[in-house]
Amino acid sequence: MERSLRNLDLNLLLSLDALLAERNVTRAAERLGLSQPAVSAALARLRRHFGDELLRRNGNRYERTPLGEQLASRTPGAVNAVKRVFDTVPDFDPRTAEREFTLVVSDYGATVLGDHVATVIGQDAPGVRLRFQQQTPHDVDHAIETLRSVDGMVLPHGFLRDIPVVDLYEDSWVCIVSHDNSRVGDSLTIDDVATLPWVVTYSRPTAFTPASQQLRIIGVEPDIQIVVESFLAVPFLVAGTSRVALLQAELAHRLADAAGVRILACPWDVVPLKEAFWWHPSFRADPAHIWLREVLQQAGRRITADAAIRASGD
């Protein structure tokens, strides 16, 4: 074992995390439930280990050193990873288990999938808690690093590869316009989508709405008026304007009435969205994680069944 690991205890990791987050010995001590002298002693040991001040006084407050800034972005994930190691059990009984699962999801995923997952867990695992962590482009671009410190990520196919995955459900893309948009009739045309102003989501090289990319493939460059890193906000940015936007059908049907928008078919062949759950390979044989994956798949089947019922009534 590395000498640096043999000479450290895990309590120093917790102290490091608290000190770098709080930038104050007194507040870090309160957060940890320890005395101020104990945390001051831990800071001294950490400074000796790293050969760096980590926190440097500037007037009446402390600032992180450059090394402290680097460590501040790493310690929360390290604390979570250690916690997961010691949370591992040889078997898992959802009826008696008391633990938390953290899923990285977009606001779309939290809205459409989240309530079904919460329903299943509420029925079968009363002691289990869910944490939905807001997904960012950085999470996706650095997926394997992100997945070391959470239970998994809900994300459509097309962004990740060579990572364990289970499919959850399929959704489609629809266009939305304001109820009072007189420029659009009962259906959209290619001319409409080429001339109307757009609200788009995540318009970056590695963060994008797949259907928007499909539009460009057929030679239509949308007139982008607003870019928003939220799916939930899209209908409300369309309402009362001449704008048009793309939205997942499941989310559009939930928000259309509240936002005052109409749902219309896209006037081009849109490739469907296949939502999936991605996780770190180290969880492959974890009994608790196997149960979680089954719960997510069950929730996905509920979404599919609800969509079928809605389609039969249209």
PDB file of C-alpha atoms in Angstrom:
ATOM      1  CA  MET A   1       0.000   0.000   0.000  1.00  0.00           C
ATOM      2  CA  GLU A   2       1.164   3.523  -0.762  1.00  0.00           C
ATOM      3  CA  ARG A   3       2.922   5.102   2.219  1.00  0.00           C
ATOM      4  CA  SER A   4       0.725   8.218   1.922  1.00  0.00           C
ATOM      5  CA  LEU A   5      -2.372   6.075   2.496  1.00  0.00           C
ATOM      6  CA  ARG A   6      -0.896   4.102   5.401  1.00  0.00           C
ATOM      7  CA  ASN A   7      -0.232   7.333   7.303  1.00  0.00           C
ATOM      8  CA  LEU A   8      -3.715   8.826   6.863  1.00  0.00           C
ATOM      9  CA  ASP A   9      -7.122   8.146   8.383  1.00  0.00           C
ATOM     10  CA  LEU A  10     -10.467   8.769   6.728  1.00  0.00           C
ATOM     11  CA  ASN A  11     -11.400  11.428   9.270  1.00  0.00           C
ATOM     12  CA  LEU A  12      -8.851  13.717   7.610  1.00  0.00           C
ATOM     13  CA  LEU A  13     -10.761  13.424   4.332  1.00  0.00           C
ATOM     14  CA  LEU A  14     -13.940  14.578   6.081  1.00  0.00           C
ATOM     15  CA  SER A  15     -12.050  17.447   7.695  1.00  0.00           C
ATOM     16  CA  LEU A  16     -10.503  18.448   4.375  1.00  0.00           C
ATOM     17  CA  ASP A  17     -13.910  18.469   2.697  1.00  0.00           C
ATOM     18  CA  ALA A  18     -15.473  20.608   5.441  1.00  0.00           C
ATOM     19  CA  LEU A  19     -12.564  23.044   5.671  1.00  0.00           C
ATOM     20  CA  LEU A  20     -12.382  23.666   1.941  1.00  0.00           C
ATOM     21  CA  ALA A  21     -16.153  24.053   1.669  1.00  0.00           C
ATOM     22  CA  GLU A  22     -16.557  26.364   4.666  1.00  0.00           C
ATOM     23  CA  ARG A  23     -13.185  28.181   4.404  1.00  0.00           C
ATOM     24  CA  ASN A  24     -13.454  28.663   8.144  1.00  0.00           C
ATOM     25  CA  VAL A  25     -12.256  26.461  11.016  1.00  0.00           C
ATOM     26  CA  THR A  26     -15.155  27.343  13.327  1.00  0.00           C
ATOM     27  CA  ARG A  27     -17.845  26.620  10.728  1.00  0.00           C
ATOM     28  CA  ALA A  28     -16.071  23.437   9.638  1.00  0.00           C
ATOM     29  CA  ALA A  29     -16.023  22.274  13.265  1.00  0.00           C
ATOM     30  CA  GLU A  30     -19.771  22.943  13.567  1.00  0.00           C
ATOM     31  CA  ARG A  31     -20.417  21.043  10.352  1.00  0.00           C
ATOM     32  CA  LEU A  32     -18.415  18.045  11.576  1.00  0.00           C
ATOM     33  CA  GLY A  33     -19.705  18.158  15.154  1.00  0.00           C
ATOM     34  CA  LEU A  34     -16.158  18.515  16.487  1.00  0.00           C
ATOM     35  CA  SER A  35     -14.329  21.027  18.648  1.00  0.00           C
ATOM     36  CA  GLN A  36     -12.455  23.898  17.041  1.00  0.00           C
ATOM     37  CA  PRO A  37      -9.063  22.735  18.405  1.00  0.00           C
ATOM     38  CA  ALA A  38      -9.635  19.273  16.890  1.00  0.00           C
ATOM     39  CA  VAL A  39     -10.330  20.748  13.449  1.00  0.00           C
ATOM     40  CA  SER A  40      -7.366  23.138  13.767  1.00  0.00           C
ATOM     41  CA  ALA A  41      -5.160  20.109  14.507  1.00  0.00           C
ATOM     42  CA  ALA A  42      -6.581  18.334  11.458  1.00  0.00           C
ATOM     43  CA  LEU A  43      -5.821  21.374   9.293  1.00  0.00           C
ATOM     44  CA  ALA A  44      -2.224  21.360  10.562  1.00  0.00           C
ATOM     45  CA  ARG A  45      -1.865  17.671   9.628  1.00  0.00           C
ATOM     46  CA  LEU A  46      -3.359  18.288   6.198  1.00  0.00           C
ATOM     47  CA  ARG A  47      -0.984  21.193   5.589  1.00  0.00           C
ATOM     48  CA  ARG A  48       1.973  18.978   6.475  1.00  0.00           C
ATOM     49  CA  HIS A  49       0.731  16.206   4.206  1.00  0.00           C
ATOM     50  CA  PHE A  50       0.162  18.425   1.161  1.00  0.00           C
ATOM     51  CA  GLY A  51       3.042  20.829   1.823  1.00  0.00           C
ATOM     52  CA  ASP A  52       0.620  23.684   1.232  1.00  0.00           C
ATOM     53  CA  GLU A  53      -1.366  26.135   3.358  1.00  0.00           C
ATOM     54  CA  LEU A  54      -4.666  25.070   1.657  1.00  0.00           C
ATOM     55  CA  LEU A  55      -6.410  28.029   3.338  1.00  0.00           C
ATOM     56  CA  ARG A  56      -4.676  31.412   3.466  1.00  0.00           C
ATOM     57  CA  ARG A  57      -5.891  34.369   5.538  1.00  0.00           C
ATOM     58  CA  ASN A  58      -6.890  37.461   3.579  1.00  0.00           C
ATOM     59  CA  GLY A  59      -8.050  40.173   5.961  1.00  0.00           C
ATOM     60  CA  ASN A  60     -10.878  38.807   8.096  1.00  0.00           C
ATOM     61  CA  ARG A  61     -11.471  35.699   6.004  1.00  0.00           C
ATOM     62  CA  TYR A  62      -9.703  32.724   4.523  1.00  0.00           C
ATOM     63  CA  GLU A  63      -9.214  32.017   0.829  1.00  0.00           C
ATOM     64  CA  ARG A  64      -8.319  28.702  -0.759  1.00  0.00           C
ATOM     65  CA  THR A  65      -4.843  28.434  -2.243  1.00  0.00           C
ATOM     66  CA  PRO A  66      -4.546  27.210  -5.866  1.00  0.00           C
ATOM     67  CA  LEU A  67      -3.999  23.678  -4.546  1.00  0.00           C
ATOM     68  CA  GLY A  68      -6.948  24.154  -2.201  1.00  0.00           C
ATOM     69  CA  GLU A  69      -9.114  25.081  -5.191  1.00  0.00           C
ATOM     70  CA  GLN A  70      -8.074  21.879  -6.977  1.00  0.00           C
ATOM     71  CA  LEU A  71      -8.831  19.751  -3.934  1.00  0.00           C
ATOM     72  CA  ALA A  72     -12.176  21.497  -3.299  1.00  0.00           C
ATOM     73  CA  SER A  73     -13.514  20.125  -6.595  1.00  0.00           C
ATOM     74  CA  ARG A  74     -12.332  16.594  -5.789  1.00  0.00           C
ATOM     75  CA  THR A  75     -13.090  16.015  -2.126  1.00  0.00           C
ATOM     76  CA  PRO A  76     -16.926  15.798  -2.345  1.00  0.00           C
ATOM     77  CA  GLY A  77     -16.638  12.993  -4.892  1.00  0.00           C
ATOM     78  CA  ALA A  78     -13.984  11.265  -2.797  1.00  0.00           C
ATOM     79  CA  VAL A  79     -16.186  11.443   0.309  1.00  0.00           C
ATOM     80  CA  ASN A  80     -19.127   9.999  -1.635  1.00  0.00           C
ATOM     81  CA  ALA A  81     -16.960   7.233  -3.090  1.00  0.00           C
ATOM     82  CA  VAL A  82     -15.682   6.218   0.350  1.00  0.00           C
ATOM     83  CA  LYS A  83     -19.217   6.289   1.730  1.00  0.00           C
ATOM     84  CA  ARG A  84     -20.360   3.965  -1.048  1.00  0.00           C
ATOM     85  CA  VAL A  85     -17.568   1.509  -0.263  1.00  0.00           C
ATOM     86  CA  PHE A  86     -18.692   1.242   3.343  1.00  0.00           C
ATOM     87  CA  ASP A  87     -22.393   1.193   2.409  1.00  0.00           C
ATOM     88  CA  THR A  88     -21.876  -1.979   0.377  1.00  0.00           C
ATOM     89  CA  VAL A  89     -23.719  -4.973   1.787  1.00  0.00           C
ATOM     90  CA  PRO A  90     -23.757  -8.691   0.813  1.00  0.00           C
ATOM     91  CA  ASP A  91     -27.513  -8.583   0.211  1.00  0.00           C
ATOM     92  CA  PHE A  92     -30.249  -5.966  -0.017  1.00  0.00           C
ATOM     93  CA  ASP A  93     -33.778  -6.049   1.356  1.00  0.00           C
ATOM     94  CA  PRO A  94     -35.696  -2.954   0.182  1.00  0.00           C
ATOM     95  CA  ARG A  95     -38.328  -3.447   2.887  1.00  0.00           C
ATOM     96  CA  THR A  96     -35.808  -2.809   5.671  1.00  0.00           C
ATOM     97  CA  ALA A  97     -33.000  -0.910   3.916  1.00  0.00           C
ATOM     98  CA  GLU A  98     -32.169   2.631   4.951  1.00  0.00           C
ATOM     99  CA  ARG A  99     -29.969   4.352   2.401  1.00  0.00           C
ATOM    100  CA  GLU A 100     -29.900   7.073  -0.223  1.00  0.00           C
ATOM    101  CA  PHE A 101     -29.544   6.691  -3.990  1.00  0.00           C
ATOM    102  CA  THR A 102     -28.256   9.644  -6.030  1.00  0.00           C
ATOM    103  CA  LEU A 103     -29.243   9.939  -9.690  1.00  0.00           C
ATOM    104  CA  VAL A 104     -27.892  12.591 -12.055  1.00  0.00           C
ATOM    105  CA  VAL A 105     -30.831  13.688 -14.207  1.00  0.00           C
ATOM    106  CA  SER A 106     -32.059  16.597 -16.299  1.00  0.00           C
ATOM    107  CA  ASP A 107     -35.173  18.431 -15.171  1.00  0.00           C
ATOM    108  CA  TYR A 108     -37.001  16.471 -17.885  1.00  0.00           C
ATOM    109  CA  GLY A 109     -35.871  13.162 -16.387  1.00  0.00           C
ATOM    110  CA  ALA A 110     -36.694  14.234 -12.841  1.00  0.00           C
ATOM    111  CA  THR A 111     -40.189  15.281 -13.924  1.00  0.00           C
ATOM    112  CA  VAL A 112     -41.145  12.404 -16.225  1.00  0.00           C
ATOM    113  CA  LEU A 113     -39.293   9.489 -14.623  1.00  0.00           C
ATOM    114  CA  GLY A 114     -38.952  10.792 -11.081  1.00  0.00           C
ATOM    115  CA  ASP A 115     -42.539  10.511  -9.946  1.00  0.00           C
ATOM    116  CA  HIS A 116     -42.825   6.921 -11.201  1.00  0.00           C
ATOM    117  CA  VAL A 117     -39.578   5.938  -9.451  1.00  0.00           C
ATOM    118  CA  ALA A 118     -40.724   7.656  -6.264  1.00  0.00           C
ATOM    119  CA  THR A 119     -44.049   5.803  -6.415  1.00  0.00           C
ATOM    120  CA  VAL A 120     -42.386   2.398  -6.778  1.00  0.00           C
ATOM    121  CA  ILE A 121     -39.875   3.097  -4.007  1.00  0.00           C
ATOM    122  CA  GLY A 122     -42.558   4.515  -1.729  1.00  0.00           C
ATOM    123  CA  GLN A 123     -44.502   1.264  -2.065  1.00  0.00           C
ATOM    124  CA  ASP A 124     -41.622  -1.195  -1.764  1.00  0.00           C
ATOM    125  CA  ALA A 125     -38.833   0.550   0.154  1.00  0.00           C
ATOM    126  CA  PRO A 126     -40.079   3.035   2.776  1.00  0.00           C
ATOM    127  CA  GLY A 127     -36.597   3.578   4.225  1.00  0.00           C
ATOM    128  CA  VAL A 128     -34.924   4.428   0.901  1.00  0.00           C
ATOM    129  CA  ARG A 129     -34.362   8.056  -0.072  1.00  0.00           C
ATOM    130  CA  LEU A 130     -33.848   9.423  -3.599  1.00  0.00           C
ATOM    131  CA  ARG A 131     -31.651  12.374  -4.481  1.00  0.00           C
ATOM    132  CA  PHE A 132     -32.064  13.818  -7.986  1.00  0.00           C
ATOM    133  CA  GLN A 133     -28.898  15.773  -8.798  1.00  0.00           C
ATOM    134  CA  GLN A 134     -29.207  18.336 -11.598  1.00  0.00           C
ATOM    135  CA  GLN A 135     -27.347  17.203 -14.689  1.00  0.00           C
ATOM    136  CA  THR A 136     -24.845  19.566 -16.315  1.00  0.00           C
ATOM    137  CA  PRO A 137     -22.915  19.406 -19.609  1.00  0.00           C
ATOM    138  CA  HIS A 138     -19.762  18.827 -17.508  1.00  0.00           C
ATOM    139  CA  ASP A 139     -21.359  15.704 -15.980  1.00  0.00           C
ATOM    140  CA  VAL A 140     -21.943  14.280 -19.453  1.00  0.00           C
ATOM    141  CA  ASP A 141     -18.574  15.318 -20.890  1.00  0.00           C
ATOM    142  CA  HIS A 142     -16.807  13.685 -17.889  1.00  0.00           C
ATOM    143  CA  ALA A 143     -19.261  10.851 -17.380  1.00  0.00           C
ATOM    144  CA  ILE A 144     -16.962   8.166 -16.001  1.00  0.00           C
ATOM    145  CA  GLU A 145     -15.627  10.611 -13.412  1.00  0.00           C
ATOM    146  CA  THR A 146     -19.170  11.716 -12.507  1.00  0.00           C
ATOM    147  CA  LEU A 147     -20.348   8.121 -12.162  1.00  0.00           C
ATOM    148  CA  ARG A 148     -17.697   7.307  -9.557  1.00  0.00           C
ATOM    149  CA  SER A 149     -19.542   9.373  -6.936  1.00  0.00           C
ATOM    150  CA  VAL A 150     -23.232   8.791  -7.773  1.00  0.00           C
ATOM    151  CA  ASP A 151     -25.439   5.768  -8.403  1.00  0.00           C
ATOM    152  CA  GLY A 152     -25.965   6.581 -12.055  1.00  0.00           C
ATOM    153  CA  MET A 153     -27.073   8.989 -14.745  1.00  0.00           C
ATOM    154  CA  VAL A 154     -30.329   9.099 -16.700  1.00  0.00           C
ATOM    155  CA  LEU A 155     -29.490  10.193 -20.244  1.00  0.00           C
ATOM    156  CA  PRO A 156     -30.652   9.339 -23.781  1.00  0.00           C
ATOM    157  CA  HIS A 157     -28.545   7.198 -26.061  1.00  0.00           C
ATOM    158  CA  GLY A 158     -26.218   9.150 -28.335  1.00  0.00           C
ATOM    159  CA  PHE A 159     -23.970  10.835 -25.767  1.00  0.00           C
ATOM    160  CA  LEU A 160     -22.141   8.010 -23.942  1.00  0.00           C
ATOM    161  CA  ARG A 161     -20.579   4.713 -24.922  1.00  0.00           C
ATOM    162  CA  ASP A 162     -18.568   1.884 -23.353  1.00  0.00           C
ATOM    163  CA  ILE A 163     -20.409   2.376 -20.047  1.00  0.00           C
ATOM    164  CA  PRO A 164     -22.883  -0.133 -18.532  1.00  0.00           C
ATOM    165  CA  VAL A 165     -26.451   0.796 -19.422  1.00  0.00           C
ATOM    166  CA  VAL A 166     -30.066  -0.387 -19.234  1.00  0.00           C
ATOM    167  CA  ASP A 167     -32.802   1.028 -21.454  1.00  0.00           C
ATOM    168  CA  LEU A 168     -35.778   2.583 -19.659  1.00  0.00           C
ATOM    169  CA  TYR A 169     -38.350   3.893 -22.142  1.00  0.00           C
ATOM    170  CA  GLU A 170     -38.788   5.589 -25.500  1.00  0.00           C
ATOM    171  CA  ASP A 171     -40.120   9.106 -26.007  1.00  0.00           C
ATOM    172  CA  SER A 172     -40.729  11.195 -29.114  1.00  0.00           C
ATOM    173  CA  TRP A 173     -40.018  14.804 -29.991  1.00  0.00           C
ATOM    174  CA  VAL A 174     -42.819  17.276 -30.734  1.00  0.00           C
ATOM    175  CA  CYS A 175     -42.965  20.934 -31.664  1.00  0.00           C
ATOM    176  CA  ILE A 176     -44.751  23.454 -29.476  1.00  0.00           C
ATOM    177  CA  VAL A 177     -46.150  26.893 -30.305  1.00  0.00           C
ATOM    178  CA  SER A 178     -48.214  29.351 -28.318  1.00  0.00           C
ATOM    179  CA  HIS A 179     -51.986  28.822 -28.240  1.00  0.00           C
ATOM    180  CA  ASP A 180     -52.439  32.300 -29.718  1.00  0.00           C
ATOM    181  CA  ASN A 181     -49.773  31.994 -32.430  1.00  0.00           C
ATOM    182  CA  SER A 182     -51.808  33.000 -35.485  1.00  0.00           C
ATOM    183  CA  ARG A 183     -48.871  32.420 -37.831  1.00  0.00           C
ATOM    184  CA  VAL A 184     -49.245  28.663 -37.374  1.00  0.00           C
ATOM    185  CA  GLY A 185     -52.341  26.705 -38.337  1.00  0.00           C
ATOM    186  CA  ASP A 186     -53.299  23.186 -37.333  1.00  0.00           C
ATOM    187  CA  SER A 187     -49.929  21.866 -38.459  1.00  0.00           C
ATOM    188  CA  LEU A 188     -46.367  23.061 -38.895  1.00  0.00           C
ATOM    189  CA  THR A 189     -44.565  23.198 -42.221  1.00  0.00           C
ATOM    190  CA  ILE A 190     -40.865  23.210 -42.997  1.00  0.00           C
ATOM    191  CA  ASP A 191     -41.269  26.853 -44.042  1.00  0.00           C
ATOM    192  CA  ASP A 192     -42.676  27.599 -40.570  1.00  0.00           C
ATOM    193  CA  VAL A 193     -39.725  26.056 -38.739  1.00  0.00           C
ATOM    194  CA  ALA A 194     -37.286  27.805 -41.096  1.00  0.00           C
ATOM    195  CA  THR A 195     -38.747  31.271 -40.524  1.00  0.00           C
ATOM    196  CA  LEU A 196     -40.138  31.316 -36.974  1.00  0.00           C
ATOM    197  CA  PRO A 197     -37.839  32.304 -34.079  1.00  0.00           C
ATOM    198  CA  TRP A 198     -36.735  29.372 -31.887  1.00  0.00           C
ATOM    199  CA  VAL A 199     -36.217  28.517 -28.257  1.00  0.00           C
ATOM    200  CA  VAL A 200     -33.562  25.806 -28.038  1.00  0.00           C
ATOM    201  CA  THR A 201     -31.950  23.869 -25.205  1.00  0.00           C
ATOM    202  CA  TYR A 202     -28.273  23.184 -24.539  1.00  0.00           C
ATOM    203  CA  SER A 203     -26.929  24.639 -27.784  1.00  0.00           C
ATOM    204  CA  ARG A 204     -23.275  23.583 -27.484  1.00  0.00           C
ATOM    205  CA  PRO A 205     -20.989  21.259 -29.459  1.00  0.00           C
ATOM    206  CA  THR A 206     -21.295  18.448 -26.880  1.00  0.00           C
ATOM    207  CA  ALA A 207     -24.619  19.460 -25.305  1.00  0.00           C
ATOM    208  CA  PHE A 208     -27.586  19.625 -27.638  1.00  0.00           C
ATOM    209  CA  THR A 209     -31.134  18.491 -28.288  1.00  0.00           C
ATOM    210  CA  PRO A 210     -30.842  15.603 -30.778  1.00  0.00           C
ATOM    211  CA  ALA A 211     -33.907  16.697 -32.751  1.00  0.00           C
ATOM    212  CA  SER A 212     -32.303  20.113 -33.337  1.00  0.00           C
ATOM    213  CA  GLN A 213     -29.326  18.360 -34.879  1.00  0.00           C
ATOM    214  CA  GLN A 214     -31.697  16.402 -37.122  1.00  0.00           C
ATOM    215  CA  LEU A 215     -33.229  19.657 -38.312  1.00  0.00           C
ATOM    216  CA  ARG A 216     -29.829  20.917 -39.395  1.00  0.00           C
ATOM    217  CA  ILE A 217     -29.116  17.642 -41.179  1.00  0.00           C
ATOM    218  CA  ILE A 218     -32.070  18.246 -43.513  1.00  0.00           C
ATOM    219  CA  GLY A 219     -30.740  21.718 -44.297  1.00  0.00           C
ATOM    220  CA  VAL A 220     -32.792  23.929 -41.957  1.00  0.00           C
ATOM    221  CA  GLU A 221     -30.790  26.294 -39.751  1.00  0.00           C
ATOM    222  CA  PRO A 222     -33.170  27.505 -37.020  1.00  0.00           C
ATOM    223  CA  ASP A 223     -33.388  31.211 -36.172  1.00  0.00           C
ATOM    224  CA  ILE A 224     -32.337  30.848 -32.521  1.00  0.00           C
ATOM    225  CA  GLN A 225     -33.691  33.623 -30.334  1.00  0.00           C
ATOM    226  CA  ILE A 226     -33.335  32.028 -26.883  1.00  0.00           C
ATOM    227  CA  VAL A 227     -31.037  29.313 -25.502  1.00  0.00           C
ATOM    228  CA  VAL A 228     -31.987  27.819 -22.135  1.00  0.00           C
ATOM    229  CA  GLU A 229     -30.362  25.031 -20.124  1.00  0.00           C
ATOM    230  CA  SER A 230     -33.691  23.735 -18.856  1.00  0.00           C
ATOM    231  CA  PHE A 231     -36.424  21.705 -20.513  1.00  0.00           C
ATOM    232  CA  LEU A 232     -39.089  22.788 -18.018  1.00  0.00           C
ATOM    233  CA  ALA A 233     -38.656  26.456 -18.956  1.00  0.00           C
ATOM    234  CA  VAL A 234     -39.145  25.929 -22.696  1.00  0.00           C
ATOM    235  CA  PRO A 235     -42.979  26.022 -22.931  1.00  0.00           C
ATOM    236  CA  PHE A 236     -43.146  29.188 -20.845  1.00  0.00           C
ATOM    237  CA  LEU A 237     -40.627  30.895 -23.150  1.00  0.00           C
ATOM    238  CA  VAL A 238     -42.799  29.949 -26.133  1.00  0.00           C
ATOM    239  CA  ALA A 239     -46.161  30.990 -24.640  1.00  0.00           C
ATOM    240  CA  GLY A 240     -47.502  34.344 -25.815  1.00  0.00           C
ATOM    241  CA  THR A 241     -44.886  34.677 -28.580  1.00  0.00           C
ATOM    242  CA  SER A 242     -44.353  33.626 -32.187  1.00  0.00           C
ATOM    243  CA  ARG A 243     -41.565  31.265 -31.108  1.00  0.00           C
ATOM    244  CA  VAL A 244     -41.396  27.549 -31.757  1.00  0.00           C
ATOM    245  CA  ALA A 245     -39.491  24.879 -29.835  1.00  0.00           C
ATOM    246  CA  LEU A 246     -38.843  21.175 -29.619  1.00  0.00           C
ATOM    247  CA  LEU A 247     -39.795  19.268 -26.504  1.00  0.00           C
ATOM    248  CA  GLN A 248     -40.066  15.665 -25.395  1.00  0.00           C
ATOM    249  CA  ALA A 249     -43.664  14.498 -25.873  1.00  0.00           C
ATOM    250  CA  GLU A 250     -44.028  13.186 -22.313  1.00  0.00           C
ATOM    251  CA  LEU A 251     -42.993  16.544 -20.873  1.00  0.00           C
ATOM    252  CA  ALA A 252     -44.988  18.549 -23.420  1.00  0.00           C
ATOM    253  CA  HIS A 253     -48.224  16.775 -22.513  1.00  0.00           C
ATOM    254  CA  ARG A 254     -47.637  17.508 -18.823  1.00  0.00           C
ATOM    255  CA  LEU A 255     -46.945  21.216 -19.323  1.00  0.00           C
ATOM    256  CA  ALA A 256     -49.010  22.263 -22.359  1.00  0.00           C
ATOM    257  CA  ASP A 257     -52.129  23.419 -20.509  1.00  0.00           C
ATOM    258  CA  ALA A 258     -50.230  25.129 -17.701  1.00  0.00           C
ATOM    259  CA  ALA A 259     -47.991  27.025 -20.147  1.00  0.00           C
ATOM    260  CA  GLY A 260     -50.641  27.777 -22.771  1.00  0.00           C
ATOM    261  CA  VAL A 261     -48.985  26.070 -25.740  1.00  0.00           C
ATOM    262  CA  ARG A 262     -50.106  23.767 -28.540  1.00  0.00           C
ATOM    263  CA  ILE A 263     -48.416  20.462 -29.346  1.00  0.00           C
ATOM    264  CA  LEU A 264     -47.814  19.824 -33.038  1.00  0.00           C
ATOM    265  CA  ALA A 265     -46.101  17.066 -34.995  1.00  0.00           C
ATOM    266  CA  CYS A 266     -42.660  17.885 -36.357  1.00  0.00           C
ATOM    267  CA  PRO A 267     -42.774  18.346 -40.151  1.00  0.00           C
ATOM    268  CA  TRP A 268     -39.777  16.063 -40.654  1.00  0.00           C
ATOM    269  CA  ASP A 269     -38.928  12.511 -39.631  1.00  0.00           C
ATOM    270  CA  VAL A 270     -37.716  12.792 -36.053  1.00  0.00           C
ATOM    271  CA  VAL A 271     -35.567  10.037 -34.561  1.00  0.00           C
ATOM    272  CA  PRO A 272     -37.113   9.025 -31.210  1.00  0.00           C
ATOM    273  CA  LEU A 273     -35.413   9.595 -27.886  1.00  0.00           C
ATOM    274  CA  LYS A 274     -34.342   6.429 -26.049  1.00  0.00           C
ATOM    275  CA  GLU A 275     -33.912   7.206 -22.374  1.00  0.00           C
ATOM    276  CA  ALA A 276     -31.450   4.987 -20.497  1.00  0.00           C
ATOM    277  CA  PHE A 277     -29.698   4.576 -17.169  1.00  0.00           C
ATOM    278  CA  TRP A 278     -25.884   4.582 -17.147  1.00  0.00           C
ATOM    279  CA  TRP A 279     -23.716   3.537 -14.204  1.00  0.00           C
ATOM    280  CA  HIS A 280     -20.128   2.842 -13.185  1.00  0.00           C
ATOM    281  CA  PRO A 281     -18.891  -0.725 -13.861  1.00  0.00           C
ATOM    282  CA  SER A 282     -18.048  -1.184 -10.172  1.00  0.00           C
ATOM    283  CA  PHE A 283     -21.798  -1.395  -9.397  1.00  0.00           C
ATOM    284  CA  ARG A 284     -22.469  -4.287 -11.769  1.00  0.00           C
ATOM    285  CA  ALA A 285     -22.834  -6.961  -9.039  1.00  0.00           C
ATOM    286  CA  ASP A 286     -23.963  -4.708  -6.160  1.00  0.00           C
ATOM    287  CA  PRO A 287     -27.298  -6.125  -4.848  1.00  0.00           C
ATOM    288  CA  ALA A 288     -28.632  -2.675  -3.936  1.00  0.00           C
ATOM    289  CA  HIS A 289     -27.745  -1.304  -7.341  1.00  0.00           C
ATOM    290  CA  ILE A 290     -29.277  -4.297  -9.126  1.00  0.00           C
ATOM    291  CA  TRP A 291     -32.505  -3.548  -7.244  1.00  0.00           C
ATOM    292  CA  LEU A 292     -32.263   0.140  -8.219  1.00  0.00           C
ATOM    293  CA  ARG A 293     -31.888  -0.749 -11.891  1.00  0.00           C
ATOM    294  CA  GLU A 294     -34.961  -2.977 -11.695  1.00  0.00           C
ATOM    295  CA  VAL A 295     -36.929  -0.130 -10.088  1.00  0.00           C
ATOM    296  CA  LEU A 296     -35.912   2.257 -12.871  1.00  0.00           C
ATOM    297  CA  GLN A 297     -36.913  -0.246 -15.533  1.00  0.00           C
ATOM    298  CA  GLN A 298     -40.256  -0.745 -13.792  1.00  0.00           C
ATOM    299  CA  ALA A 299     -40.771   3.021 -13.790  1.00  0.00           C
ATOM    300  CA  GLY A 300     -39.912   3.074 -17.491  1.00  0.00           C
ATOM    301  CA  ARG A 301     -42.579   0.462 -18.185  1.00  0.00           C
ATOM    302  CA  ARG A 302     -45.122   2.616 -16.344  1.00  0.00           C
ATOM    303  CA  ILE A 303     -44.266   5.571 -18.607  1.00  0.00           C
ATOM    304  CA  THR A 304     -44.652   3.395 -21.697  1.00  0.00           C
ATOM    305  CA  ALA A 305     -48.039   2.114 -20.492  1.00  0.00           C
ATOM    306  CA  ASP A 306     -49.289   5.645 -19.757  1.00  0.00           C
ATOM    307  CA  ALA A 307     -48.184   6.830 -23.209  1.00  0.00           C
ATOM    308  CA  ALA A 308     -50.069   3.939 -24.838  1.00  0.00           C
ATOM    309  CA  ILE A 309     -53.231   4.841 -22.931  1.00  0.00           C
ATOM    310  CA  ARG A 310     -52.906   8.495 -23.973  1.00  0.00           C
ATOM    311  CA  ALA A 311     -52.326   7.532 -27.612  1.00  0.00           C
ATOM    312  CA  SER A 312     -55.417   5.283 -27.653  1.00  0.00           C
ATOM    313  CA  GLY A 313     -57.511   8.238 -26.476  1.00  0.00           C
ATOM    314  CA  ASP A 314     -56.225  10.711 -29.081  1.00  0.00           C
TER     315      ASP A 314
END
